[in-house]
């Protein structure tokens, strides 16, 4: 079934004197986190299938600096940003796609002020464009009629107003999209943002990801869909905490499409 | 002697408005203790936001019940001001119902004021029940004890009393008109207060005049009192909501400001031609402190935010940290900022216009690091605020101070930042392994 992944790097494109259509910014989670790596691979499989000419930076990619900035370390953030911008500008990058809303937000909104101007899209937006242009097709078979709820990542939704692209894709899978009590503008954080991913939560009654998982489980879903590697981890932990991992899956939208297309 | 009431009225007016002007100038002085912030961009969008959010109350209706009731009180407030204008002119010139010359238009105006006054009374009673009987959760957070709780109720009482006085005044007037009393020519229509009039049946004209005049005087004195109460109250939002929505953030919510002072320094470090041992230029400004530990480190817009906050708690009730029992409450961040700013302002007043170090600051004495570190930067508070306040920006500025000035981040975060610095990732992995996933099956 699965063929070898084709993952060209910018350096290779550069050596052959050509430019790819889009740079795929993998991000730290997508590169190193075991769960998130699956999302990265699923997205690449779709890109391969659709014959999208893309490249990654590979070892030339570095953290965008998002967690440093949200933790208050503006200095480290800007060092990272300036270094990344130098690499991106040297390759004359025009368009960037990423599966991480934190990378998306930072490169899209905070890099321009430091000299990095690119068209940045989230992978759900990119996939929707591929679909609209007829470059991929989606058969809902596998997900037909399944109850799916979508957790809005704060840095995609409220931070940048992207609510519809991921939902449109879920509907295209013929799935039944059920909204949680808090969704879209009023979505509840998974608890990972603002560098919380990397520290213990403050004292309280419960952890944020548990609260959010409870909201998700109230919709009696078969799948909790996510569009962010950090949300994915938080919700997966939440589902495990509730001992529901037998009944409820947490999946990125790219993984759902790759599964539906049997990639 | 004939002009005594006019004179008393004018004195009352001058004193009332004089105090108000004094408060406004104090308010302005305090707000501009904050740092410069440039907001000259995109004027059309700013006017549009003000029209939509402050004038049009577009964000109030996200919560339909509170929203609808609030709109009634708001419209009532705006429209009844036309009546107040008449009262003021009557007071100065000793006339009675000066605008009555408008004829049917006047009848319509008075009629609609009366209906609104009744609706306001109903709304105020419902608001009171929500706060005191139903005990809505968002009004019962630790930061709402003491003055904020009293203030919330006090405003409702004042509004109720003002409306009752207004209707009493009209009711007595109506009765006097029926009796053909001198000076009380038939004018206006009284769809609500005509129901009060029967209470006055059988009273003499002089008693009625006494009632009408008393209601009239107490009503206008009450309004002047309320005007001056604003400064001490969350009710200041009825004025500041307008500039505050105008100056609200226009960039995407996820976009945080890049600090210019840091950019300059990073540029210098990355510039191969820069001489690292160069003496700083003579005229170089003293480097800013990074981030904020006290109100003077915040921008004037953030301080305007603090004075504008209505303590409605919509931010706090949407906050994931607060919902899960952590100490962070974005409303408290705003209230603390205002309290500290007031304290600093009083300090300046007491020391001939100069701030004397009082050994206190916003950080630690008001807002604790525990609150700051609980924030997920999710922007739910910013989205929820009906008047474009940005509590997150204050939280982030204070985190910057903790990290860049005090190196006081939680250990886990220090590890994360160390990893980014050394490996280009928040985890301890080697940058050279970044593409390994492509070879793993
Ligand atoms: S941004 Fe911070 S303070 Fe605001 S709602 Fe989210 S967690 Fe709470
Ligand atoms: S910041 Fe806004 S939402 Fe929060 S209490 Fe103040 S006015 Fe209400």
XYZ file of C-alpha atoms and ligand atoms in Angstrom:
720
model
C 0.000 0.000 0.000
C 2.199 2.867 1.205
C 4.998 3.683 -1.165
C 8.217 5.390 -0.191
C 7.752 9.015 0.920
C 9.236 11.556 -1.451
C 10.534 14.439 0.646
C 12.714 16.769 -1.432
C 14.691 19.479 0.358
C 15.159 23.091 -0.635
C 18.898 22.431 -0.979
C 18.153 19.789 -3.638
C 15.853 22.106 -5.552
C 18.442 24.835 -5.324
C 21.167 22.556 -6.669
C 19.012 21.684 -9.683
C 18.201 25.336 -10.262
C 14.441 24.980 -9.827
C 11.941 26.254 -7.275
C 9.105 24.315 -5.709
C 5.540 25.558 -5.672
C 5.477 25.657 -1.906
C 7.715 25.199 1.107
C 6.382 22.757 3.684
C 7.373 24.099 7.104
C 7.396 20.966 9.250
C 7.878 22.554 12.674
C 9.524 21.108 15.779
C 6.600 18.916 16.812
C 6.147 17.645 13.268
C 9.835 16.795 13.090
C 10.475 15.253 16.493
C 7.276 14.318 18.309
C 6.310 10.714 17.607
C 2.601 11.419 17.401
C 3.050 14.529 15.285
C 5.445 12.822 12.891
C 2.488 10.693 11.764
C 0.641 13.872 10.796
C 3.685 15.101 8.885
C 3.881 11.853 6.958
C 0.180 11.776 6.205
C 0.380 15.288 4.793
C 3.410 14.403 2.657
C 1.570 11.355 1.301
C -1.233 13.617 0.129
C 1.234 16.057 -1.422
C 2.951 13.161 -3.187
C -0.336 11.762 -4.432
C -1.437 15.165 -5.739
C 1.927 15.720 -7.409
C 2.487 18.953 -5.558
C 5.956 20.298 -6.078
C 7.068 21.028 -2.535
C 10.236 21.040 -0.468
C 11.210 21.044 3.191
C 14.155 22.823 4.751
C 15.185 19.696 6.608
C 18.230 20.303 8.764
C 18.155 23.974 7.795
C 14.846 24.464 9.588
C 14.894 25.712 13.164
C 12.242 26.491 15.773
C 10.186 29.538 14.748
C 10.656 30.894 18.266
C 6.930 30.801 19.074
C 7.248 29.102 22.482
C 10.072 31.451 23.450
C 8.021 34.510 22.524
C 4.895 33.340 24.376
C 7.052 32.566 27.400
C 8.273 36.168 27.338
C 11.716 35.657 25.836
C 11.485 38.189 23.031
C 15.229 38.092 22.624
C 15.449 34.392 21.858
C 12.398 34.673 19.632
C 13.918 37.358 17.479
C 17.254 35.527 17.220
C 15.376 32.480 15.926
C 13.200 34.563 13.624
C 16.069 36.475 12.070
C 18.032 33.260 11.481
C 15.062 31.544 9.870
C 14.239 34.565 7.755
C 17.802 34.628 6.426
C 17.451 31.017 5.263
C 13.985 31.561 3.787
C 15.002 34.724 1.977
C 18.172 33.133 0.638
C 15.962 30.498 -1.030
C 13.575 33.224 -2.200
C 10.618 31.459 -0.641
C 7.218 32.839 -1.660
C 4.688 30.450 -0.220
C 4.758 28.384 2.953
C 2.388 25.675 4.159
C 2.518 24.238 7.650
C 0.510 21.795 9.726
C 1.257 23.672 12.949
C -0.927 26.684 13.794
C 1.809 28.103 16.005
C 4.361 28.144 13.168
C 1.582 29.423 10.903
C 0.769 32.347 13.164
C 4.349 33.311 13.886
C 5.615 33.207 10.307
C 2.473 34.829 8.940
C 2.114 37.619 11.477
C 5.333 38.194 13.336
C 8.003 37.544 10.710
C 6.977 40.364 8.321
C 8.013 42.986 10.872
C 11.476 41.415 10.929
C 11.895 41.223 7.171
C 10.186 37.916 6.325
C 7.274 38.336 3.935
C 5.626 35.174 2.631
C 2.220 33.866 1.788
C 1.536 31.479 4.651
C -1.281 28.930 4.721
C -2.337 26.270 7.156
C -2.393 22.759 5.756
C -6.190 22.590 6.020
C -6.430 25.693 3.833
C -3.927 24.209 1.404
C -5.792 20.904 1.226
C -9.038 22.693 0.615
C -7.450 24.587 -2.277
C -6.134 21.318 -3.724
C -9.623 19.914 -3.520
C -11.219 22.983 -5.115
C -8.690 22.866 -7.933
C -9.427 19.221 -8.522
C -5.894 18.174 -7.649
C -7.096 15.767 -5.003
C -10.390 13.995 -4.728
C -11.943 12.763 -1.542
C -14.156 9.797 -1.062
C -15.811 9.688 2.296
C -16.086 5.885 2.391
C -14.106 5.263 5.534
C -15.663 8.162 7.462
C -19.145 8.137 5.989
C -21.681 9.081 8.635
C -19.151 8.971 11.471
C -19.689 11.406 14.307
C -16.763 13.792 14.274
C -16.217 16.861 16.391
C -13.598 19.475 15.550
C -11.471 21.157 18.174
C -10.517 24.684 17.072
C -6.842 25.394 17.706
C -6.632 28.871 19.301
C -3.790 29.949 17.042
C -5.666 28.975 13.903
C -9.172 30.034 14.912
C -9.387 32.965 17.268
C -5.867 34.149 16.523
C -6.279 34.182 12.748
C -9.952 33.672 12.009
C -9.612 30.340 10.175
C -12.695 28.338 11.111
C -14.185 27.023 7.903
C -11.388 25.269 5.986
C -11.045 22.366 8.427
C -14.828 22.046 8.773
C -15.336 22.004 5.013
C -12.861 19.142 4.723
C -14.622 17.127 7.405
C -17.945 17.591 5.649
C -16.339 16.527 2.390
C -15.540 13.203 4.063
C -19.292 12.665 4.359
C -18.884 12.697 8.114
C -21.382 14.106 10.562
C -19.771 17.200 12.057
C -21.008 17.890 15.587
C -20.002 21.093 17.337
C -18.899 21.191 20.935
C -20.439 23.486 23.540
C -17.566 25.924 22.994
C -16.533 26.216 19.381
C -15.218 28.661 16.825
C -14.785 32.142 18.355
C -15.664 30.730 21.742
C -13.593 27.581 21.466
C -11.816 26.364 24.582
C -8.031 26.066 24.534
C -6.508 22.577 24.697
C -4.178 23.908 27.382
C -0.910 23.718 25.416
C -0.620 27.236 24.016
C 1.476 30.067 25.381
C 4.347 27.631 26.093
C 2.167 25.649 28.525
C 3.109 22.524 26.539
C 6.562 22.661 28.053
C 5.720 23.105 31.723
C 3.545 21.761 34.484
C 0.199 23.522 34.763
C -0.424 25.865 37.687
C -2.454 24.546 40.616
C -6.177 24.341 39.970
C -9.165 21.999 40.054
C -8.242 20.168 36.886
C -6.119 20.440 33.790
C -7.400 22.375 30.806
C -7.081 19.427 28.424
C -9.363 17.351 30.659
C -12.025 20.054 30.632
C -11.773 20.293 26.856
C -11.856 16.524 26.406
C -15.001 16.387 28.523
C -16.618 18.926 26.222
C -15.558 16.854 23.227
C -16.845 13.604 24.727
C -20.218 15.220 25.449
C -20.811 15.198 21.697
C -20.414 11.399 21.736
C -17.907 11.448 18.904
C -16.181 8.574 17.194
C -13.375 10.884 16.206
C -12.061 14.112 17.668
C -10.527 15.995 14.764
C -7.660 18.398 15.323
C -5.572 20.685 13.197
C -2.607 21.207 15.469
C 0.042 18.769 16.728
C -0.116 20.233 20.243
C -3.906 20.045 20.435
C -3.598 16.492 19.164
C -1.312 15.519 22.040
C -3.470 17.269 24.640
C -6.679 15.695 23.416
C -5.063 12.260 23.087
C -3.898 12.524 26.703
C -7.375 13.650 27.715
C -9.040 10.709 26.009
C -6.594 8.323 27.699
C -7.258 9.967 31.033
C -10.969 9.256 30.540
C -10.136 5.698 29.441
C -11.935 6.195 26.187
C -9.077 5.406 23.830
C -10.919 2.248 22.753
C -13.933 4.191 21.465
C -12.653 7.607 20.471
C -9.786 8.432 18.139
C -7.966 11.743 17.951
C -6.924 12.460 14.375
C -5.466 15.310 12.406
C -7.459 16.261 9.337
C -4.510 15.359 7.113
C -4.503 11.890 8.641
C -8.197 11.529 8.015
C -7.826 12.410 4.355
C -4.817 10.124 3.954
C -6.796 7.302 5.573
C -9.871 7.921 3.443
C -7.720 7.818 0.333
C -5.938 4.722 1.607
C -2.525 6.359 1.325
C -35.261 86.828 45.426
C -37.150 85.847 42.338
C -33.976 84.616 40.712
C -32.745 82.641 43.699
C -33.619 79.193 42.238
C -31.872 80.095 38.987
C -28.772 81.184 40.863
C -28.743 78.094 43.051
C -29.167 75.963 39.966
C -26.310 77.591 38.084
C -24.036 77.223 41.107
C -24.972 73.565 41.414
C -24.294 73.067 37.733
C -20.923 74.778 37.860
C -19.822 72.827 40.924
C -21.013 69.528 39.437
C -19.426 70.027 36.071
C -16.322 71.596 37.629
C -15.651 68.494 39.711
C -16.234 66.359 36.680
C -13.727 68.314 34.603
C -11.212 67.976 37.402
C -11.719 64.214 37.448
C -11.333 64.024 33.689
C -8.026 65.848 33.808
C -6.787 63.525 36.556
C -7.897 60.594 34.443
C -6.012 61.904 31.443
C -2.900 62.568 33.479
C -2.934 59.011 34.840
C -3.535 57.375 31.478
C -0.651 59.244 29.946
C 1.702 57.990 32.639
C 1.825 55.050 30.226
C 4.280 54.757 27.415
C 3.842 56.072 23.896
C 1.912 53.876 21.514
C 1.310 54.735 17.926
C -2.310 54.413 16.827
C -2.547 56.730 13.867
C -2.965 53.896 11.377
C -6.121 52.786 9.598
C -8.481 55.490 10.835
C -11.515 54.326 8.807
C -11.364 50.878 10.396
C -11.006 52.433 13.838
C -14.075 54.625 13.388
C -15.951 51.628 12.086
C -15.037 49.552 15.128
C -16.119 52.322 17.450
C -19.447 52.686 15.657
C -20.058 48.963 15.654
C -18.770 47.904 19.053
C -19.376 50.922 21.309
C -22.274 52.668 19.601
C -23.827 49.557 18.052
C -23.143 47.269 21.048
C -22.364 44.469 18.617
C -20.439 42.373 21.127
C -22.932 42.735 23.960
C -25.454 40.486 22.245
C -23.086 37.507 22.240
C -24.869 36.889 25.527
C -28.450 37.616 24.482
C -30.162 38.295 27.832
C -27.524 40.568 29.286
C -27.113 42.089 25.836
C -30.780 42.981 25.357
C -31.118 44.421 28.864
C -27.937 46.394 28.441
C -29.148 47.889 25.186
C -32.318 49.099 26.901
C -30.378 50.815 29.652
C -27.966 52.224 27.091
C -30.627 53.594 24.754
C -32.506 54.909 27.761
C -29.392 56.696 28.918
C -28.673 58.256 25.543
C -32.220 59.416 24.831
C -33.041 60.661 28.286
C -30.097 63.015 27.885
C -32.278 65.103 25.588
C -34.643 65.504 28.523
C -31.709 66.424 30.740
C -30.806 69.177 28.303
C -34.285 70.637 28.694
C -34.042 70.360 32.456
C -30.760 72.237 32.457
C -32.099 75.029 30.240
C -35.260 75.295 32.333
C -33.110 75.465 35.420
C -30.970 78.278 34.101
C -33.776 80.396 32.652
C -36.499 79.586 35.110
C -38.739 78.302 32.329
C -40.882 75.199 32.425
C -40.834 72.535 29.707
C -39.068 74.807 27.321
C -39.170 72.375 24.423
C -42.972 72.159 24.599
C -43.109 74.516 21.632
C -42.255 71.474 19.528
C -45.875 70.426 19.943
C -46.645 66.873 18.807
C -42.919 66.108 18.479
C -42.554 67.014 22.134
C -45.487 64.832 23.102
C -43.856 61.964 21.269
C -40.469 62.567 22.869
C -41.802 62.719 26.409
C -43.932 59.648 25.737
C -40.950 57.641 24.533
C -38.783 58.807 27.452
C -41.424 57.522 29.794
C -41.634 54.146 28.109
C -37.854 53.884 28.165
C -37.737 54.892 31.806
C -40.067 52.021 32.631
C -38.023 49.581 30.567
C -34.877 50.768 32.299
C -36.497 50.155 35.683
C -37.356 46.617 34.607
C -33.860 45.990 33.226
C -32.235 47.324 36.381
C -34.370 45.069 38.559
C -33.430 42.032 36.443
C -29.763 43.017 36.635
C -30.061 43.283 40.395
C -31.599 39.825 40.611
C -28.836 38.351 38.463
C -26.205 39.798 40.739
C -27.815 39.233 44.109
C -30.359 36.447 43.914
C -29.407 34.201 40.992
C -25.770 34.908 41.846
C -24.284 34.481 38.382
C -20.940 32.791 38.792
C -18.937 35.452 37.032
C -19.957 38.054 39.612
C -18.700 35.893 42.458
C -14.976 35.653 41.928
C -12.459 36.690 44.592
C -11.712 40.001 42.835
C -15.383 40.981 43.087
C -15.524 41.220 46.871
C -15.782 44.573 48.650
C -16.004 47.743 46.616
C -16.526 46.156 43.178
C -19.604 44.335 44.482
C -20.989 47.429 46.187
C -20.212 49.553 43.160
C -22.131 47.189 40.885
C -25.247 47.390 43.049
C -24.870 51.068 43.814
C -25.073 51.923 40.122
C -28.289 49.960 39.843
C -29.806 51.793 42.829
C -28.866 55.186 41.425
C -30.366 54.356 38.061
C -33.524 53.089 39.681
C -33.917 56.187 41.846
C -33.284 58.518 38.914
C -35.933 56.823 36.814
C -38.475 56.806 39.651
C -37.829 60.509 40.253
C -38.290 61.217 36.569
C -41.641 59.451 36.485
C -42.757 61.038 39.764
C -41.904 64.456 38.412
C -43.900 63.815 35.271
C -46.811 62.302 37.202
C -47.138 65.346 39.434
C -46.749 67.608 36.434
C -49.493 65.740 34.633
C -51.800 66.105 37.600
C -51.026 69.828 37.788
C -51.756 70.165 34.096
C -55.114 68.500 34.618
C -55.884 70.951 37.403
C -54.909 73.863 35.154
C -52.275 75.095 37.574
C -50.505 78.274 36.639
C -47.070 77.719 35.032
C -48.031 74.085 34.202
C -49.471 74.458 30.705
C -50.564 71.219 29.050
C -47.545 69.749 27.289
C -46.194 66.268 26.740
C -47.871 62.909 26.854
C -47.523 60.676 29.849
C -48.206 57.051 28.922
C -46.538 55.726 32.069
C -46.695 58.421 34.714
C -50.397 59.027 34.099
C -50.777 55.782 36.011
C -49.010 57.336 38.970
C -51.165 60.453 38.837
C -54.130 58.894 40.715
C -51.883 58.736 43.772
C -51.868 62.510 43.727
C -55.624 62.838 43.562
C -57.033 65.166 46.168
C -53.766 66.899 46.858
C -53.624 70.661 46.769
C -51.821 72.480 44.023
C -49.147 73.712 46.406
C -48.417 70.186 47.644
C -48.201 68.961 44.086
C -45.887 71.766 43.087
C -43.726 70.841 46.057
C -43.622 67.204 44.934
C -42.932 68.141 41.316
C -40.185 70.602 42.255
C -38.575 68.245 44.743
C -38.479 65.437 42.187
C -37.118 67.854 39.605
C -34.317 69.116 41.864
C -33.327 65.757 43.268
C -33.358 64.293 39.780
C -30.953 66.832 38.338
C -28.783 66.832 41.469
C -28.690 63.044 41.228
C -27.522 63.234 37.647
C -24.727 65.608 38.588
C -23.781 63.323 41.453
C -23.744 60.331 39.136
C -21.541 62.214 36.693
C -18.979 62.632 39.430
C -19.399 59.131 40.738
C -18.243 57.766 37.382
C -14.579 58.320 38.066
C -14.685 56.089 41.136
C -16.653 53.372 39.429
C -16.573 50.759 36.728
C -19.329 52.884 35.245
C -16.628 55.004 33.665
C -17.051 52.684 30.710
C -20.042 54.679 29.485
C -17.550 57.339 28.443
C -14.340 55.424 27.835
C -15.862 52.611 25.780
C -15.772 54.987 22.831
C -12.069 55.880 22.755
C -11.219 52.379 23.933
C -12.883 50.662 20.992
C -11.324 53.232 18.665
C -7.836 52.409 19.918
C -8.460 48.645 20.117
C -6.122 46.168 18.472
C -6.565 45.864 14.703
C -3.937 43.246 13.881
C -4.766 39.527 14.066
C -5.258 38.422 17.660
C -2.362 35.991 17.447
C 0.086 38.643 16.352
C 2.153 39.912 19.256
C 4.217 43.054 18.985
C 7.911 42.645 18.142
C 9.901 44.732 20.621
C 11.897 47.347 18.718
C 14.583 47.624 21.403
C 15.226 43.893 21.030
C 15.261 44.114 17.248
C 17.950 46.781 17.419
C 20.074 44.666 19.680
C 19.607 41.494 17.622
C 20.522 43.407 14.459
C 23.693 44.576 16.076
C 24.641 41.097 17.257
C 24.017 39.591 13.833
C 25.796 42.349 11.938
C 29.300 41.088 11.071
C 30.531 44.662 10.638
C 29.473 45.854 14.076
C 32.248 46.434 16.559
C 31.219 44.546 19.697
C 33.452 46.746 21.861
C 32.195 50.029 20.441
C 31.216 52.629 23.021
C 27.517 53.376 22.855
C 26.830 56.562 20.937
C 26.689 59.696 23.067
C 23.064 60.374 22.291
C 21.927 56.771 22.583
C 18.784 56.560 24.660
C 18.989 54.650 27.909
C 17.812 51.166 26.941
C 14.242 50.550 27.979
C 13.595 47.986 30.573
C 12.218 44.913 28.863
C 8.594 44.177 29.575
C 6.506 45.594 32.390
C 6.698 45.385 36.155
C 4.649 48.472 36.968
C 1.968 50.595 35.353
C 4.410 53.141 33.926
C 5.927 50.360 31.796
C 2.601 49.698 30.110
C 1.379 51.700 27.129
C -1.266 54.383 27.625
C -3.682 52.211 25.674
C -3.288 49.411 28.200
C -3.938 51.955 30.969
C -6.980 53.261 29.108
C -8.108 49.618 28.929
C -7.828 49.379 32.706
C -10.017 52.431 33.342
C -12.529 51.219 30.754
C -13.022 47.727 32.184
C -16.621 47.287 33.353
C -15.776 44.287 35.511
C -18.384 42.270 33.642
C -16.205 39.166 33.852
C -17.007 37.893 30.400
C -13.275 37.472 29.876
C -12.844 35.513 33.068
C -15.753 33.208 32.404
C -14.247 32.249 29.026
C -10.699 31.874 30.346
C -9.581 28.216 30.288
C -7.232 28.775 33.208
C -9.980 30.314 35.309
C -12.513 27.657 34.298
C -10.200 24.987 35.613
C -9.688 26.668 38.965
C -6.367 28.407 38.470
C -5.651 31.759 40.065
C -5.565 33.655 36.780
C -8.539 35.909 36.054
C -8.116 38.356 33.162
C -10.645 40.670 34.793
C -8.476 40.790 37.891
C -5.490 41.717 35.722
C -7.444 44.751 34.508
C -8.758 45.682 37.969
C -5.303 45.367 39.530
C -3.838 47.573 36.836
C -6.445 50.228 37.532
C -6.014 50.002 41.299
C -2.260 50.340 41.023
C -2.590 53.216 38.577
C -4.909 55.030 40.985
C -2.398 54.459 43.766
C 0.420 55.857 41.632
C -1.759 58.847 40.689
C -2.499 59.616 44.361
C 1.180 59.288 45.148
C 1.965 61.873 42.471
C -0.726 64.232 43.767
C 0.624 63.955 47.308
C 4.217 64.629 46.218
C 3.805 67.800 44.200
C 3.538 66.147 40.834
C 6.321 63.657 41.240
C 6.161 59.951 41.894
C 7.938 58.967 45.109
C 8.998 55.331 45.228
C 6.539 53.556 47.499
C 8.317 50.216 47.441
C 5.435 48.669 45.596
C 4.736 47.718 42.003
C 2.090 46.021 39.897
C 4.079 42.796 39.776
C 4.003 40.776 43.017
C 2.126 43.393 45.050
C -0.951 43.087 42.852
C -0.406 40.431 40.194
C 1.542 37.313 41.105
C 3.766 35.292 38.761
C 1.519 32.300 39.422
C -1.336 34.108 37.681
C 0.882 35.170 34.791
C 2.275 31.703 34.134
C -1.175 30.122 34.012
C -2.098 31.936 30.800
C -2.277 29.857 27.611
C -2.325 32.994 25.438
C -5.508 31.621 23.893
C -7.108 35.051 23.342
C -10.488 33.931 24.681
C -10.505 36.925 27.020
C -9.743 39.332 24.190
C -12.495 37.833 22.049
C -15.000 37.937 24.903
C -14.502 41.531 25.966
C -17.447 43.612 24.754
C -15.344 46.777 24.616
C -12.066 45.692 23.008
C -9.904 45.329 26.084
C -6.753 43.219 25.727
C -5.813 41.664 29.087
C -3.437 39.270 27.327
C -1.138 42.094 26.259
C -0.528 43.029 29.897
C 0.103 39.402 30.826
C 2.640 39.050 28.021
C 4.443 42.282 28.902
C 4.787 41.132 32.491
C 6.085 37.744 31.417
C 8.699 39.535 29.347
C 9.808 41.382 32.436
C 9.987 38.169 34.464
C 12.039 36.382 31.815
C 14.254 39.081 30.353
C 14.869 41.247 33.416
C 14.648 38.755 36.241
C 15.355 35.388 34.590
C 12.470 34.178 36.698
C 10.776 31.692 34.382
C 9.663 28.317 35.733
C 12.489 25.764 35.425
C 10.709 23.775 32.730
C 10.483 26.850 30.568
C 14.150 27.609 31.109
C 14.936 24.112 29.868
C 12.723 24.649 26.846
C 14.429 27.942 26.039
C 17.863 26.435 26.547
C 16.953 23.730 24.048
C 15.821 26.254 21.456
C 19.021 28.181 21.924
C 21.252 25.128 21.580
C 19.329 22.775 19.282
C 16.789 24.941 17.484
C 13.921 22.983 19.012
C 12.146 23.122 22.371
C 13.177 19.524 23.020
C 16.688 18.176 23.416
C 17.030 16.787 19.898
C 19.786 17.456 17.438
C 19.003 19.820 14.591
C 20.781 17.393 12.264
C 18.031 14.851 13.007
C 15.226 17.084 11.823
C 14.541 15.073 8.702
C 14.795 11.609 10.259
C 11.011 11.192 10.134
C 11.158 10.946 6.352
C 13.185 7.764 6.582
C 11.240 6.102 9.375
C 8.508 3.770 8.264
S -5.357 34.516 26.929
Fe -4.746 33.909 28.987
S -5.969 35.192 30.341
Fe -6.897 35.321 28.319
S -8.464 33.738 28.347
Fe -6.636 32.786 27.493
S -5.610 31.866 29.266
Fe -7.121 33.316 30.081
S -11.752 43.120 30.441
Fe -13.604 43.327 29.219
S -14.618 41.335 29.437
Fe -13.132 41.478 31.074
S -14.255 42.280 32.812
Fe -13.307 44.023 31.784
S -14.869 44.742 30.385
Fe -15.491 42.692 30.991
